[in-house]
Coordinates of C-alpha atoms and ligand atoms in Angstrom, one line a residue:
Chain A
X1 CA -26.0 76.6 -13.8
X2 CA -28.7 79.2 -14.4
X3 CA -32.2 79.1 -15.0
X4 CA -34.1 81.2 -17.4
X5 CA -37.9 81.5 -17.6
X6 CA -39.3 83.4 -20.2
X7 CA -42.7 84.7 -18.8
X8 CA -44.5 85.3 -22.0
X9 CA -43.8 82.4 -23.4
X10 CA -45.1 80.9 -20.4
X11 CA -48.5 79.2 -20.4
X12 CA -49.2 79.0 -16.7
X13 CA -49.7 75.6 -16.5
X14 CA -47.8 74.7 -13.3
X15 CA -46.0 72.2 -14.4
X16 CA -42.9 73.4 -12.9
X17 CA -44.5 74.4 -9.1
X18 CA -44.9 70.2 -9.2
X19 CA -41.7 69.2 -10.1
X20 CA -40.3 71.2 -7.3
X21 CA -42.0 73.5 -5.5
X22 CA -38.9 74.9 -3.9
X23 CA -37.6 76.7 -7.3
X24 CA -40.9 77.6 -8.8
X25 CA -43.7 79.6 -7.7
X26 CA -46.6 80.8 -9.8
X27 CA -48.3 84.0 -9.6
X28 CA -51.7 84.7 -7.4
X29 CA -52.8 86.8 -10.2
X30 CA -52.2 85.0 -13.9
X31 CA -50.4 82.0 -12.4
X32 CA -46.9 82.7 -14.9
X33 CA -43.9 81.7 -13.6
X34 CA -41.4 83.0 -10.7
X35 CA -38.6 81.4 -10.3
X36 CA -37.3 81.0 -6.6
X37 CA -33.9 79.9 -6.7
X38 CA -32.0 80.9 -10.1
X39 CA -29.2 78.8 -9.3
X40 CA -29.9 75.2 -8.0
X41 CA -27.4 72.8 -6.8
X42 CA -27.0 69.4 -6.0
X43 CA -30.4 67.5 -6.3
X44 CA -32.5 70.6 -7.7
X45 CA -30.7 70.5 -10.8
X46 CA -31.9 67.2 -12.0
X47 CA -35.6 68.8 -10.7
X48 CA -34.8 71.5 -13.2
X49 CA -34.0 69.9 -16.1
X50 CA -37.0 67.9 -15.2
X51 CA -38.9 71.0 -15.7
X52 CA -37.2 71.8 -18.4
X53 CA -38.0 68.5 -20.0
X54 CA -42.0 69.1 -19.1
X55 CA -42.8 72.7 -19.9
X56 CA -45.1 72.9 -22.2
X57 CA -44.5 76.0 -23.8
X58 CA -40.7 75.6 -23.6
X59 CA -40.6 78.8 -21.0
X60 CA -37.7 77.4 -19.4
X61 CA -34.0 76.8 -20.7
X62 CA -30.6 76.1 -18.4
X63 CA -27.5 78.4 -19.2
X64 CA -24.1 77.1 -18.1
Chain B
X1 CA -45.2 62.7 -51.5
X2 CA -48.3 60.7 -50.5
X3 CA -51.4 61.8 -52.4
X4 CA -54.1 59.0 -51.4
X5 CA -55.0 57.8 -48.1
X6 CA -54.2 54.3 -46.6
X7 CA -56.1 54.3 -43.5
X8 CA -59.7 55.7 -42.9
X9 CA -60.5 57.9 -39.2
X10 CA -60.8 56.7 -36.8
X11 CA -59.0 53.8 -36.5
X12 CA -60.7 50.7 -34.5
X13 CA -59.2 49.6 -31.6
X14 CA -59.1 45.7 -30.9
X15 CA -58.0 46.1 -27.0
X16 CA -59.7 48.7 -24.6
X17 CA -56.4 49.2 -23.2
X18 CA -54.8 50.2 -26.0
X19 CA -54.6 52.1 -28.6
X20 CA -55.9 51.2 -32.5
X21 CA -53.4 48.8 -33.9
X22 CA -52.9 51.0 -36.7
X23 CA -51.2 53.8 -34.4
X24 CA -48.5 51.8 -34.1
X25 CA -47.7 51.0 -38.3
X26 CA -48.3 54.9 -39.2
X27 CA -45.8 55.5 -36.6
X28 CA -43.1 53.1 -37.7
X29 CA -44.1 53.8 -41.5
X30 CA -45.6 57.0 -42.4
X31 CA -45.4 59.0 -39.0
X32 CA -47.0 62.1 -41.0
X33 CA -50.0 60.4 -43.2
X34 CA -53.0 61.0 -44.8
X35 CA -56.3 59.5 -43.3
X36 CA -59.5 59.6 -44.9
X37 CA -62.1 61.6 -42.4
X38 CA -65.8 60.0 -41.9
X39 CA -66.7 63.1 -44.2
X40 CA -65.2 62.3 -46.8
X41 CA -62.3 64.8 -46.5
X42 CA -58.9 63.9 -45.6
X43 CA -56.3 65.1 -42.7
X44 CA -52.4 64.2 -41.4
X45 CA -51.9 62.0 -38.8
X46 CA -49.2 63.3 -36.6
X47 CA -48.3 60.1 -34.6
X48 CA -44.9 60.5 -33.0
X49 CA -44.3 62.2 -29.4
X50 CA -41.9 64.5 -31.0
X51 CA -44.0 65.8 -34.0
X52 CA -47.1 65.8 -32.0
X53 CA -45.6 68.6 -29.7
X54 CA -44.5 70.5 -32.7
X55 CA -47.6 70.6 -33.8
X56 CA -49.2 71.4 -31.2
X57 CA -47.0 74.0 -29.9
X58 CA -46.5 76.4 -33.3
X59 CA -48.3 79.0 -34.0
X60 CA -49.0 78.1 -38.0
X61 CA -51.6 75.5 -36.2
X62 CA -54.6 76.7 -35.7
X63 CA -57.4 75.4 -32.9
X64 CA -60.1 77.3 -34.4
X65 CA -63.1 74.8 -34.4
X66 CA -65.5 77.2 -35.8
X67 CA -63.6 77.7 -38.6
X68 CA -65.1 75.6 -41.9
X69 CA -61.7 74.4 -42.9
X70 CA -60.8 72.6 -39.3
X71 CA -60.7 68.8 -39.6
X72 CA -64.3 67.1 -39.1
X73 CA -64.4 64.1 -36.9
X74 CA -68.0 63.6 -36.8
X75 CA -69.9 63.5 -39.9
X76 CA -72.3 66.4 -40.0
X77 CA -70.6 68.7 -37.4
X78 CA -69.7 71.1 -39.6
X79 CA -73.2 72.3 -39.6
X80 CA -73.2 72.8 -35.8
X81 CA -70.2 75.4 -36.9
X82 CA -70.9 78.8 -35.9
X83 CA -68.4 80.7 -37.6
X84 CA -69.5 84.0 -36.5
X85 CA -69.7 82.9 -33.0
X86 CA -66.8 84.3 -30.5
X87 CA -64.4 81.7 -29.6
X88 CA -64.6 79.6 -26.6
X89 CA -60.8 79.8 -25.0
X90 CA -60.5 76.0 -26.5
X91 CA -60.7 77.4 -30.0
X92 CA -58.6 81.1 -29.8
X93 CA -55.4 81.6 -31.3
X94 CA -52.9 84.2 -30.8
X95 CA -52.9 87.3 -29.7
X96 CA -56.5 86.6 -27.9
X97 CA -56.1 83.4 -26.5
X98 CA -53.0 84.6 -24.4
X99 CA -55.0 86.9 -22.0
X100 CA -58.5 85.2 -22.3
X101 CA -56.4 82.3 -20.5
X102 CA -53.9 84.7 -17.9
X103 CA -57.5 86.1 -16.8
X104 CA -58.6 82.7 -15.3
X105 CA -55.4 81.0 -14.6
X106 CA -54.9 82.6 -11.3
X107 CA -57.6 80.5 -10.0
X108 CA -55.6 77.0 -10.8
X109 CA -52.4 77.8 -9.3
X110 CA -51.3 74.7 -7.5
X111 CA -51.4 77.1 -4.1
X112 CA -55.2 78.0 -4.6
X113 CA -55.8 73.7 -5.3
X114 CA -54.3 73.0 -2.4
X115 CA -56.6 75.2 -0.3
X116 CA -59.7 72.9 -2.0
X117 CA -57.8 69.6 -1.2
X118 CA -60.0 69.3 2.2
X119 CA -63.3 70.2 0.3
X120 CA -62.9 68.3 -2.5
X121 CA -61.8 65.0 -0.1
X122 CA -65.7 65.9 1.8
X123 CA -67.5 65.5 -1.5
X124 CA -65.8 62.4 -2.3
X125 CA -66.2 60.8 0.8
X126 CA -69.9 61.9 0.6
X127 CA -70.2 59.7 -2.7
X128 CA -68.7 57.1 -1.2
X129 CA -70.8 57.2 1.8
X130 CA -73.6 56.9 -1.0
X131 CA -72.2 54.0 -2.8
X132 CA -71.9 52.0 0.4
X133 CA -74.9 52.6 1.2
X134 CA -76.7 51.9 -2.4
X135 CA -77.3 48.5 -3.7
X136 CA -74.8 45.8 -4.4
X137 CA -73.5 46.1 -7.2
X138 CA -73.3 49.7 -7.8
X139 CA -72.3 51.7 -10.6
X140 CA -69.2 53.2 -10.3
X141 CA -69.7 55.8 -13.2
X142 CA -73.4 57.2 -11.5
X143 CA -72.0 57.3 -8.1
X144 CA -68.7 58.3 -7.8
X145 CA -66.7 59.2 -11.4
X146 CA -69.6 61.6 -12.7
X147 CA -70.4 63.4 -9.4
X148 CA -67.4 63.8 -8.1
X149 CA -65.8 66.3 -10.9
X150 CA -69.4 68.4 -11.9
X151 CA -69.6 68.8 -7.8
X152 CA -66.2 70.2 -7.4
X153 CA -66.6 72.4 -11.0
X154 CA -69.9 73.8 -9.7
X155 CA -68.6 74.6 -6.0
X156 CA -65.3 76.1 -7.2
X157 CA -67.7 78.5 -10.1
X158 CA -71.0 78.9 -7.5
X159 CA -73.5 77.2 -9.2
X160 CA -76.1 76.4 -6.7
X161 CA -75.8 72.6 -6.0
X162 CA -79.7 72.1 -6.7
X163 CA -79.1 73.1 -10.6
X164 CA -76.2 70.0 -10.5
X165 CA -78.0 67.6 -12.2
X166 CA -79.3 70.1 -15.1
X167 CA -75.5 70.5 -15.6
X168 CA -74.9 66.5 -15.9
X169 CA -77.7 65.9 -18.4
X170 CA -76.7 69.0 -20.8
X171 CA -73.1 67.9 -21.0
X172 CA -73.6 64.6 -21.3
X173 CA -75.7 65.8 -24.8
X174 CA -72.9 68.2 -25.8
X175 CA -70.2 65.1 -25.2
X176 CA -71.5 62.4 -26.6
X177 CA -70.9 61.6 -30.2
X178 CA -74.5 60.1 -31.0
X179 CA -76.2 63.2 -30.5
X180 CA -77.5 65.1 -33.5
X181 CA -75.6 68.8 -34.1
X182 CA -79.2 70.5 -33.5
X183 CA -79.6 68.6 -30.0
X184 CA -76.0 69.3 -29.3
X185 CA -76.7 73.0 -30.2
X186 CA -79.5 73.6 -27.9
X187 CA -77.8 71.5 -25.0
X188 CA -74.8 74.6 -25.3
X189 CA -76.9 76.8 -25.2
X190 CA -79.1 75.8 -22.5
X191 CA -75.8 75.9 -20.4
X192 CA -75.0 79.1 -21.8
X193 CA -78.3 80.9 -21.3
X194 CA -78.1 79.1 -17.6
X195 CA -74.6 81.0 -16.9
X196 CA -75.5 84.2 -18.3
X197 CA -78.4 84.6 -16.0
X198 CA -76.3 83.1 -13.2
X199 CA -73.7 85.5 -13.9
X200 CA -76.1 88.7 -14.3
X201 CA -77.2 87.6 -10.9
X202 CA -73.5 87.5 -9.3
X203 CA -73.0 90.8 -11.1
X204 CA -75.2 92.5 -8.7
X205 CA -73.1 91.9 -5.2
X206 CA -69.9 89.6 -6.4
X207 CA -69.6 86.7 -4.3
X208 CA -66.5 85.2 -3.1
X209 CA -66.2 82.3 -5.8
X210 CA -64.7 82.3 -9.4
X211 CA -67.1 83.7 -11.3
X212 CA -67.5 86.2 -8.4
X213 CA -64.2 87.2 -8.5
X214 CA -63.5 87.1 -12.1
X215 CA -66.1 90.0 -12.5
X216 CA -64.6 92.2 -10.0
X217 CA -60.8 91.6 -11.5
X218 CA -62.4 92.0 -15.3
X219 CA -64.2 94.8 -14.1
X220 CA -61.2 96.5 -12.5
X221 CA -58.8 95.6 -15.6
X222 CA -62.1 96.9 -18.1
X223 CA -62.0 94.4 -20.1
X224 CA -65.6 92.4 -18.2
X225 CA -67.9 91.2 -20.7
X226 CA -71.0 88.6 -19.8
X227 CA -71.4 86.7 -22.9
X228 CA -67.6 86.4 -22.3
X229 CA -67.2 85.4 -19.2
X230 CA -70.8 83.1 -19.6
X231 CA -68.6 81.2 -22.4
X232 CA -65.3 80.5 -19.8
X233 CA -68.1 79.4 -17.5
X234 CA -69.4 77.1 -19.7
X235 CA -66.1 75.5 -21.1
X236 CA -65.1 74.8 -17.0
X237 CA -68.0 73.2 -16.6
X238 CA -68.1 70.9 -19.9
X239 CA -64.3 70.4 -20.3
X240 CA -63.2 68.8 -17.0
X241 CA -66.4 66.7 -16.4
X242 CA -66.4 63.8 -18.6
X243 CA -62.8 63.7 -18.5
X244 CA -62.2 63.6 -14.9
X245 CA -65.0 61.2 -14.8
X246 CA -63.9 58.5 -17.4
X247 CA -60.1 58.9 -15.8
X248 CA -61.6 57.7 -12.5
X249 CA -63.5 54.5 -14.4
X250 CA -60.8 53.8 -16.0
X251 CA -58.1 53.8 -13.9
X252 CA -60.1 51.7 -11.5
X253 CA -60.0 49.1 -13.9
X254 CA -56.8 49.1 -14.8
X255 CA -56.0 49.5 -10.7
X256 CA -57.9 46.0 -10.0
X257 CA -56.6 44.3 -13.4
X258 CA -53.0 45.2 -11.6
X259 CA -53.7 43.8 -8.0
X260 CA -49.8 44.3 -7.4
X261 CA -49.4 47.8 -8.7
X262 CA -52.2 48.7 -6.5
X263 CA -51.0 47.4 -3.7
X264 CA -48.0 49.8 -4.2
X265 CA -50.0 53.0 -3.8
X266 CA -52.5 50.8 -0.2
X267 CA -48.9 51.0 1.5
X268 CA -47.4 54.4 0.0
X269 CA -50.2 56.7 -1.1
X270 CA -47.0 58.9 -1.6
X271 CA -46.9 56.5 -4.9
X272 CA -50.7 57.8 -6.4
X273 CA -49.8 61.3 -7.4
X274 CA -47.2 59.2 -10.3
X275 CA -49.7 56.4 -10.9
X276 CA -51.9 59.1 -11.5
X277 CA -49.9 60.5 -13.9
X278 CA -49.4 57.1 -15.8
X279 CA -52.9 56.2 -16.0
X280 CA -53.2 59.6 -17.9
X281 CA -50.6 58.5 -20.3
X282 CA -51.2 54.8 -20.5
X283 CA -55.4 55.8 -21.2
X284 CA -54.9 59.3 -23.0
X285 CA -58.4 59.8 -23.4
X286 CA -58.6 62.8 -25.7
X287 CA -56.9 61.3 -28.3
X288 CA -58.5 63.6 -31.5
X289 CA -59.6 66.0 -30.2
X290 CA -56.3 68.0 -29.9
X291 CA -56.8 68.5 -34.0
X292 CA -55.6 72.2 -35.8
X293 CA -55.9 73.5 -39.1
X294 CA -52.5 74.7 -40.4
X295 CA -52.8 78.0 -41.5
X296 CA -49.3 78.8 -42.4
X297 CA -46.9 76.0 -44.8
X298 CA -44.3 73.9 -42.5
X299 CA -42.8 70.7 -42.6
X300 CA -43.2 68.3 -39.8
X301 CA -41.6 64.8 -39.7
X302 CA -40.3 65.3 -42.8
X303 CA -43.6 65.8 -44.4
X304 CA -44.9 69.1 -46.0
X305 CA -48.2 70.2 -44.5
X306 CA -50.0 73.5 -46.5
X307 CA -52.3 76.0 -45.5
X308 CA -55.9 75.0 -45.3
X309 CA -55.1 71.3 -44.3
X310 CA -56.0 69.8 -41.8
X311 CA -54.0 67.5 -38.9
X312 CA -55.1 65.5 -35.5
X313 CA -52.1 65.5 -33.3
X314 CA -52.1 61.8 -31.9
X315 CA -51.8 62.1 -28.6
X316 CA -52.2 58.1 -27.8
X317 CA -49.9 57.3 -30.8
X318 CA -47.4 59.8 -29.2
X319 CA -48.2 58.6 -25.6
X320 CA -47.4 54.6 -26.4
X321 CA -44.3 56.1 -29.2
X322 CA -41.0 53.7 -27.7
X323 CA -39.2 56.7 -28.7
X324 CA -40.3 58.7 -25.8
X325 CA -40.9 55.8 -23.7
X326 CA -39.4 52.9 -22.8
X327 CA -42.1 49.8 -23.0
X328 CA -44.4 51.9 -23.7
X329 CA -47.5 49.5 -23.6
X330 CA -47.0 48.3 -20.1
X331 CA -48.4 49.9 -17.1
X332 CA -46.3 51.2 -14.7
X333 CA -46.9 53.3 -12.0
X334 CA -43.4 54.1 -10.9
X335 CA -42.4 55.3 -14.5
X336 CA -42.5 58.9 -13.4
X337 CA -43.0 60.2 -16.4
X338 CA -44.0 63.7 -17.0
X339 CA -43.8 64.3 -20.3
X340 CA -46.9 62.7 -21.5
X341 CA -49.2 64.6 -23.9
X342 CA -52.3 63.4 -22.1
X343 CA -53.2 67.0 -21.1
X344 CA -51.9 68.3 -25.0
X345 CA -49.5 70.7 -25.1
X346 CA -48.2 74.0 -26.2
X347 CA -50.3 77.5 -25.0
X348 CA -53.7 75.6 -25.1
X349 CA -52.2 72.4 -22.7
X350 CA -55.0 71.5 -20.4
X351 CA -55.9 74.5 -17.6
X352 CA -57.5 72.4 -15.4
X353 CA -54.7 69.9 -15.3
X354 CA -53.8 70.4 -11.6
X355 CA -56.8 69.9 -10.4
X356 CA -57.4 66.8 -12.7
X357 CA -54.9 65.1 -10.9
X358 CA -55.5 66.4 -7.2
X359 CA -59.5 64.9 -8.2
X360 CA -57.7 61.5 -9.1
X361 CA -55.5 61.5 -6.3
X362 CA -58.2 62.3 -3.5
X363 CA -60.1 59.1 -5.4
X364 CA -58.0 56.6 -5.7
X365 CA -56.4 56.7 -1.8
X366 CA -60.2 57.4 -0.9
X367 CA -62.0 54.6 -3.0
X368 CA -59.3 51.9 -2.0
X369 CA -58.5 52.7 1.3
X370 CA -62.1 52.6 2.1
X371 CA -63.1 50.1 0.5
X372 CA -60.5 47.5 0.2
X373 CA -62.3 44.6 -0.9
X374 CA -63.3 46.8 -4.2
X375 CA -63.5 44.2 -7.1
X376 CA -65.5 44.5 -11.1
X377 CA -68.9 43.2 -10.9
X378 CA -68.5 42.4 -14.6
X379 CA -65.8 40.8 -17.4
X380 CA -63.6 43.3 -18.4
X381 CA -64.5 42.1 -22.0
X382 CA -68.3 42.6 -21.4
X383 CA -67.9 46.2 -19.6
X384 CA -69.2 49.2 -22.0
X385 CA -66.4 50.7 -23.3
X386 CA -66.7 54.2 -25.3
X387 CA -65.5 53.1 -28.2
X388 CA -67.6 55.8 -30.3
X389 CA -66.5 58.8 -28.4
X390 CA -64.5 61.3 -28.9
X391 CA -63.2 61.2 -25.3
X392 CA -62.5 57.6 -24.0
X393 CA -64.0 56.2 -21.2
X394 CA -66.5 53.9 -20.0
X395 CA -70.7 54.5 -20.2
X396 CA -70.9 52.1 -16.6
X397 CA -68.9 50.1 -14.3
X398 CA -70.4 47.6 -12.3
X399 CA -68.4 47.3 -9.2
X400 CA -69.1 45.2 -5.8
X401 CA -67.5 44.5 -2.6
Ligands
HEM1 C1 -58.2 64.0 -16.5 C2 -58.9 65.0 -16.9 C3 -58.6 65.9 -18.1 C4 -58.0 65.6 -19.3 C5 -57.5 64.3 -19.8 C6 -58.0 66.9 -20.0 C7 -57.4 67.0 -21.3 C8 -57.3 68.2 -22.0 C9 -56.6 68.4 -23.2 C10 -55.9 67.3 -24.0 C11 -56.6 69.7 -23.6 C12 -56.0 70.4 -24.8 C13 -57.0 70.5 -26.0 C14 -56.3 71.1 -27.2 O1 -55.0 71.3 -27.2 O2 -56.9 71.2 -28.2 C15 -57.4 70.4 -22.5 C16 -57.7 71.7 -22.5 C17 -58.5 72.3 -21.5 N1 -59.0 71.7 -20.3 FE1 -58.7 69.8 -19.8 N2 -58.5 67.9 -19.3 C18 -58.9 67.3 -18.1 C19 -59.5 68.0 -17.0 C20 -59.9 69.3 -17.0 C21 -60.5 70.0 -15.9 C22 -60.8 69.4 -14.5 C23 -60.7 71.3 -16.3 C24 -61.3 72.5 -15.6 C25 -61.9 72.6 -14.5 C26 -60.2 71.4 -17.7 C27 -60.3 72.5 -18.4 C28 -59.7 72.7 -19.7 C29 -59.7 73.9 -20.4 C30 -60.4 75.2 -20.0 C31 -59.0 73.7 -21.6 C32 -58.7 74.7 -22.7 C33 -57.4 75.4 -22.4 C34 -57.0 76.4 -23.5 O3 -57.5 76.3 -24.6 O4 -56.1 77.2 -23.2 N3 -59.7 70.2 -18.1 N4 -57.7 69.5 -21.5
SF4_2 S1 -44.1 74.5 -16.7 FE1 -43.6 76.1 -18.2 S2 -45.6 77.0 -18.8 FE2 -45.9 75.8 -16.9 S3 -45.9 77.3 -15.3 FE3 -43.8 76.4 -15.5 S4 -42.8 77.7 -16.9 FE4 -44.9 78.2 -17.1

């Protein structure tokens, strides 16, 4: 599983960064998203479709 | 079709915990319906989770509040419209709201909250200090909920502590519902011609805050403007004060009405950070005022909506909808759940949401651990309730211990 995060879609809301800080960061500069770990395993995928779930701007989708 | 309007806005509520019955029949039997505004006028009622996050996450919704057309909640301010005006961030659309909002969101990354955490747990201990120290009982609202979020604002922007209690009066006038649109008018722009001068001053030698900063990246990127920046100044100040504020009353209520839930987060504060989070779904205390103007046809819920009408996006209706939650009216503070529209939702979802909840947390683990014995100096059904606001809270809360 991959996950995609569309930065200009992205509304900087941080969201994400407190679902699980170990596969999203934000930016110092305009706080969008970077994503830290593309391909998560074991427990971090439920945390990413958690993120998924919560993103406001629908920034982030999961490709199989 | 519908063409007449069952219900009239807003709705009364019967329970201060909940919202107005009448959420709930819309929902079940009209989820898009008319409502007849205090005006006059008319607008939808979005009022399921689902529909309310379409709306307000598509661009033929528009959050201009200046504009003539957008939905009037309070009769009369229309006339405190200043259609010329530029926009506060609140009220852009796109393509300006997009970088107005990238300019200032690097200042609420959750990284540069955490750096504040120890700061911000000093000024709440500090009121607390003062509420122990005042009479018995003491008001909750004047010594703790109010302070607390306009001294953190002012710190993080560098407004001089001394000009603090300027800042509390004039927003309290542009917040509450009762005062007249002229009052209203001058109380914004007392707080605007306060920032500007502020900000002409910082202009000078930048200092090492946010408005400080945000000259000197503006600057660099040559897009600095005062009157621009003196308007994102102002809507910090005014948009996270009251709300913070009547989140911390609340939620103290509801805490001590729930003597076993709050027990949960006495012996695992790990627990307050997803209380927190449920007390901003269960209360949702901007409720209306996450209202557009469609400005482009669509169909939501099944319901045509044309250009030029008017919708309020439910957010309490959508926050308490069974289909997005399971027992939706009960309070529980292990529920988890994230995907509340407390803080709206789409490109304008609250920007100060992080620290919102780091301001709770810090609070609640604060208030209760220090003062255990914490209990209402008053009936719930005799506390003062704002139930003629547009943001929900409560105007005191006697509290002793
Ligand atoms: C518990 C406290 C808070 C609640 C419930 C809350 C709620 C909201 C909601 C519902 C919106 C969306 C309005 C809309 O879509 O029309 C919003 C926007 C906003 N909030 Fe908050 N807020 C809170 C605290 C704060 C704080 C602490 C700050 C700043 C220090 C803040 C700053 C803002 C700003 C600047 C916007 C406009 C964002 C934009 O238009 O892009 N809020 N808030
Ligand atoms: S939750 Fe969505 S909008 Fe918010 S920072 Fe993450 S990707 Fe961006």
């Amino acid at each position: 599983m991959r996950i995609i995060a569309d930065t200009g879609r992205c509304v900087g809301a941080g969201q994400c960064v407190l679902i699980e800080p170990e596969l999203f960061d934000q930016s110092e500069d305009d706080a969008t998203i970077i994503v830290l770990n593309e391909t998560p395993e074991g427990e971090l995928v439920e945390k990413a479709r958690q993120a998924v779930h919560v993103c406001p701007s629908q920034a982030l989708s999961l490709e199989d | 079709m519908t063409t007449t309007e069952k219900h009239e806005f807003p709705m009364a509520r019967t329970c201060p915990f909940a919202p107005p019955p009448a959420y709930e029949q819309i929902r079940e039997e009209e989820p898009v319906s008319r409502v007849r505004l205090p005006d006059g006028g008319w607008a939808w009622a979005v009022s399921r989770h689902e529909d309310v996050r379409t709306v307000l996450n598509d661009r033929r919704f528009s959050a201009d509040r200046q504009h003539p057309d957008f939905p009037q909640l309070v009769k009369g301010e229309a006339a405190s419209r200043r259609p010329d005006e530029e926009r506060l961030l609140i009220a852009m659309d796109a393509p300006e709201h997009g970088p107005a909002r990238k300019a200032v969101l690097g200042e609420f990354t959750v990284r540069r909250l955490e750096a504040l955490r120890p700061r911000i747990q000093e000024i709440v201990d500090g009121q607390i200090d003062e509420l122990l120290a005042g009479p018995r009982p003491g008001d909750l609202v004047d010594s703790l909920s109010l302070p607390v979020p306009s001294l953190v604002i002012c710190e993080m922007l560098g407004v001089p502590y001394a000009d603090h209690e300027f800042f509390q009066e004039h927003t309290v006038a542009v917040i509450k519902q009762s005062t007249p649109p002229e009052e209203r008018w001058a109380a914004v722009r007392a707080i605007q011609d306060y920032m500007t001068d502020l900000i002409a001053e910082k202009e000078k030698n930048p200092p090492d805050d946010l408005l400080g900063r945000q000259i000197v990246k503006l600057r660099a990127d040559g897009t600095y403007r005062r009157t621009a920046l003196a308007g994102m100044g102002f809507l910090l100040l005014v948009a996270g004060h009251e709300t913070t504020a009547n989140m911390i009353s609340l939620s103290t209520v509801a805490f001590l009405r729930n003597p076993e839930q709050l027990a949960m987060i006495k012996a695992d504060p790990g627990r307050t950070l997803n209380a927190v989070e449920e007390m901003l779904r269960y209360f949702t205390i901007i409720d209306v005022a996450t209202a557009r103007l469609c400005v482009e046809d669509i169909e939501v819920g099944g319901q045509r909506i044309r250009a030029g009408e008017g919708v309020l996006a439910l957010g309490y209706s959508a926050n308490r909808d069974p289909r997005a939650f399971e027992n939706p009216d009960g309070l529980d503070i292990e529920r988890g759940a994230r995907h509340h529209v407390a803080f709206g939702f789409g490109p304008h979802q609250c920007l100060g949401q992080n620290l919102a909840r780091m301001e709770l947390q810090i609070v609640f683990d604060t208030l209760f651990g220090r003062i255990p014995t914490l209990e209402l100096a008053m009936d719930i059904d005799e506390l003062p309730f704002k139930d003629d606001a547009n943001i929900y809270g409560l105007y005191q809360l006697p509290v002793t211990w």
